[in-house]
Amino acid sequence: RLLQNALYGEVVHYNKLIIKDDMLHEDAKKIAIKVTHRNKIPNNIGADEEDPLHELSAMQFIGNDHPNLISQIECCIDPNNIYSVMPYFSGGEVLNLMEEGPMDEPLAKIMLSQLLDGLQRLQQLGI
């Protein structure tokens, strides 16, 4: 199921599959796969432009040990696409929540605290 279109591809929702007893089974965990079309990535990305390769390498570097940063489970490449497998979060993007209008102060405090906590971790890692 398509979650959203992205600048260089799209983000798709999948149910995780596992192999058990030589058979494919659906796992309870859900994943999102960001599909980046390699032919849409310009050769010379400017400093002010989103760089999908930089984003992927940063996600690999971050690891999955922080509760407020999205981790990358796996990254796969074929001749046409780059597939970034991530945990699926049903709440959507923070930006979408902010576009809905003013939010209650208690929720805003929690979100701001989590955002700053994630930013602090990124700064500690030099990202």
PDB file of N, CA, C and O in Angstrom, residues 100-127:
ATOM      1  N   GLU A 100      -2.236  20.211  10.741  1.00  0.00           N
ATOM      2  CA  GLU A 100      -3.643  20.105  11.105  1.00  0.00           C
ATOM      3  C   GLU A 100      -4.122  21.289  11.932  1.00  0.00           C
ATOM      4  O   GLU A 100      -5.297  21.455  12.163  1.00  0.00           O
ATOM      5  N   GLY A 101      -3.202  22.114  12.409  1.00  0.00           N
ATOM      6  CA  GLY A 101      -3.559  23.275  13.201  1.00  0.00           C
ATOM      7  C   GLY A 101      -2.966  23.179  14.592  1.00  0.00           C
ATOM      8  O   GLY A 101      -2.172  22.279  14.884  1.00  0.00           O
ATOM      9  N   PRO A 102      -3.345  24.114  15.456  1.00  0.00           N
ATOM     10  CA  PRO A 102      -2.769  24.130  16.808  1.00  0.00           C
ATOM     11  C   PRO A 102      -3.034  22.819  17.547  1.00  0.00           C
ATOM     12  O   PRO A 102      -4.095  22.220  17.414  1.00  0.00           O
ATOM     13  N   MET A 103      -2.045  22.379  18.301  1.00  0.00           N
ATOM     14  CA  MET A 103      -2.220  21.156  19.084  1.00  0.00           C
ATOM     15  C   MET A 103      -2.259  21.511  20.562  1.00  0.00           C
ATOM     16  O   MET A 103      -1.827  22.597  20.964  1.00  0.00           O
ATOM     17  N   ASP A 104      -2.808  20.617  21.342  1.00  0.00           N
ATOM     18  CA  ASP A 104      -2.894  20.837  22.776  1.00  0.00           C
ATOM     19  C   ASP A 104      -1.500  20.966  23.359  1.00  0.00           C
ATOM     20  O   ASP A 104      -0.549  20.304  22.935  1.00  0.00           O
ATOM     21  N   GLU A 105      -1.358  21.813  24.372  1.00  0.00           N
ATOM     22  CA  GLU A 105      -0.053  22.078  24.974  1.00  0.00           C
ATOM     23  C   GLU A 105       0.620  20.817  25.523  1.00  0.00           C
ATOM     24  O   GLU A 105       1.820  20.626  25.300  1.00  0.00           O
ATOM     25  N   PRO A 106      -0.093  19.927  26.229  1.00  0.00           N
ATOM     26  CA  PRO A 106       0.592  18.719  26.722  1.00  0.00           C
ATOM     27  C   PRO A 106       1.189  17.880  25.599  1.00  0.00           C
ATOM     28  O   PRO A 106       2.307  17.386  25.713  1.00  0.00           O
ATOM     29  N   LEU A 107       0.459  17.737  24.480  1.00  0.00           N
ATOM     30  CA  LEU A 107       0.976  16.983  23.341  1.00  0.00           C
ATOM     31  C   LEU A 107       2.168  17.703  22.717  1.00  0.00           C
ATOM     32  O   LEU A 107       3.173  17.080  22.372  1.00  0.00           O
ATOM     33  N   ALA A 108       2.063  19.020  22.601  1.00  0.00           N
ATOM     34  CA  ALA A 108       3.160  19.807  22.032  1.00  0.00           C
ATOM     35  C   ALA A 108       4.425  19.668  22.880  1.00  0.00           C
ATOM     36  O   ALA A 108       5.535  19.560  22.342  1.00  0.00           O
ATOM     37  N   LYS A 109       4.288  19.654  24.194  1.00  0.00           N
ATOM     38  CA  LYS A 109       5.446  19.497  25.083  1.00  0.00           C
ATOM     39  C   LYS A 109       6.123  18.145  24.873  1.00  0.00           C
ATOM     40  O   LYS A 109       7.346  18.052  24.813  1.00  0.00           O
ATOM     41  N   ILE A 110       5.324  17.091  24.760  1.00  0.00           N
ATOM     42  CA  ILE A 110       5.879  15.744  24.552  1.00  0.00           C
ATOM     43  C   ILE A 110       6.600  15.674  23.209  1.00  0.00           C
ATOM     44  O   ILE A 110       7.737  15.188  23.129  1.00  0.00           O
ATOM     45  N   MET A 111       5.952  16.184  22.170  1.00  0.00           N
ATOM     46  CA  MET A 111       6.551  16.122  20.837  1.00  0.00           C
ATOM     47  C   MET A 111       7.831  16.946  20.769  1.00  0.00           C
ATOM     48  O   MET A 111       8.828  16.502  20.179  1.00  0.00           O
ATOM     49  N   LEU A 112       7.832  18.124  21.352  1.00  0.00           N
ATOM     50  CA  LEU A 112       9.023  18.973  21.337  1.00  0.00           C
ATOM     51  C   LEU A 112      10.157  18.322  22.119  1.00  0.00           C
ATOM     52  O   LEU A 112      11.308  18.329  21.688  1.00  0.00           O
ATOM     53  N   SER A 113       9.834  17.710  23.236  1.00  0.00           N
ATOM     54  CA  SER A 113      10.845  17.026  24.035  1.00  0.00           C
ATOM     55  C   SER A 113      11.470  15.876  23.249  1.00  0.00           C
ATOM     56  O   SER A 113      12.696  15.701  23.231  1.00  0.00           O
ATOM     57  N   GLN A 114      10.649  15.091  22.557  1.00  0.00           N
ATOM     58  CA  GLN A 114      11.158  13.966  21.765  1.00  0.00           C
ATOM     59  C   GLN A 114      11.976  14.456  20.576  1.00  0.00           C
ATOM     60  O   GLN A 114      13.020  13.879  20.246  1.00  0.00           O
ATOM     61  N   LEU A 115      11.531  15.536  19.952  1.00  0.00           N
ATOM     62  CA  LEU A 115      12.250  16.112  18.822  1.00  0.00           C
ATOM     63  C   LEU A 115      13.631  16.593  19.254  1.00  0.00           C
ATOM     64  O   LEU A 115      14.639  16.295  18.621  1.00  0.00           O
ATOM     65  N   LEU A 116      13.678  17.322  20.357  1.00  0.00           N
ATOM     66  CA  LEU A 116      14.960  17.832  20.851  1.00  0.00           C
ATOM     67  C   LEU A 116      15.881  16.700  21.299  1.00  0.00           C
ATOM     68  O   LEU A 116      17.100  16.763  21.101  1.00  0.00           O
ATOM     69  N   ASP A 117      15.314  15.660  21.870  1.00  0.00           N
ATOM     70  CA  ASP A 117      16.098  14.498  22.272  1.00  0.00           C
ATOM     71  C   ASP A 117      16.732  13.825  21.045  1.00  0.00           C
ATOM     72  O   ASP A 117      17.917  13.463  21.066  1.00  0.00           O
ATOM     73  N   GLY A 118      15.954  13.676  19.981  1.00  0.00           N
ATOM     74  CA  GLY A 118      16.485  13.102  18.744  1.00  0.00           C
ATOM     75  C   GLY A 118      17.542  13.991  18.116  1.00  0.00           C
ATOM     76  O   GLY A 118      18.580  13.512  17.653  1.00  0.00           O
ATOM     77  N   LEU A 119      17.320  15.296  18.108  1.00  0.00           N
ATOM     78  CA  LEU A 119      18.303  16.226  17.557  1.00  0.00           C
ATOM     79  C   LEU A 119      19.607  16.199  18.358  1.00  0.00           C
ATOM     80  O   LEU A 119      20.705  16.264  17.777  1.00  0.00           O
ATOM     81  N   GLN A 120      19.489  16.098  19.663  1.00  0.00           N
ATOM     82  CA  GLN A 120      20.684  16.016  20.492  1.00  0.00           C
ATOM     83  C   GLN A 120      21.514  14.782  20.134  1.00  0.00           C
ATOM     84  O   GLN A 120      22.740  14.846  20.029  1.00  0.00           O
ATOM     85  N   ARG A 121      20.846  13.659  19.910  1.00  0.00           N
ATOM     86  CA  ARG A 121      21.560  12.425  19.532  1.00  0.00           C
ATOM     87  C   ARG A 121      22.249  12.591  18.179  1.00  0.00           C
ATOM     88  O   ARG A 121      23.386  12.167  17.998  1.00  0.00           O
ATOM     89  N   LEU A 122      21.558  13.229  17.225  1.00  0.00           N
ATOM     90  CA  LEU A 122      22.164  13.454  15.914  1.00  0.00           C
ATOM     91  C   LEU A 122      23.410  14.345  16.033  1.00  0.00           C
ATOM     92  O   LEU A 122      24.430  14.080  15.386  1.00  0.00           O
ATOM     93  N   GLN A 123      23.330  15.362  16.878  1.00  0.00           N
ATOM     94  CA  GLN A 123      24.491  16.234  17.073  1.00  0.00           C
ATOM     95  C   GLN A 123      25.643  15.483  17.735  1.00  0.00           C
ATOM     96  O   GLN A 123      26.802  15.668  17.377  1.00  0.00           O
ATOM     97  N   GLN A 124      25.320  14.603  18.687  1.00  0.00           N
ATOM     98  CA  GLN A 124      26.368  13.796  19.319  1.00  0.00           C
ATOM     99  C   GLN A 124      27.086  12.919  18.309  1.00  0.00           C
ATOM    100  O   GLN A 124      28.289  12.666  18.427  1.00  0.00           O
ATOM    101  N   LEU A 125      26.351  12.458  17.302  1.00  0.00           N
ATOM    102  CA  LEU A 125      26.929  11.598  16.261  1.00  0.00           C
ATOM    103  C   LEU A 125      27.604  12.415  15.150  1.00  0.00           C
ATOM    104  O   LEU A 125      28.221  11.853  14.254  1.00  0.00           O
ATOM    105  N   GLY A 126      27.452  13.737  15.200  1.00  0.00           N
ATOM    106  CA  GLY A 126      28.050  14.589  14.170  1.00  0.00           C
ATOM    107  C   GLY A 126      27.264  14.624  12.877  1.00  0.00           C
ATOM    108  O   GLY A 126      27.808  14.907  11.814  1.00  0.00           O
ATOM    109  N   ILE A 127      25.978  14.356  12.961  1.00  0.00           N
ATOM    110  CA  ILE A 127      25.132  14.356  11.754  1.00  0.00           C
ATOM    111  C   ILE A 127      24.377  15.675  11.670  1.00  0.00           C
ATOM    112  O   ILE A 127      23.770  16.107  12.601  1.00  0.00           O
TER     113      ILE A 127
END
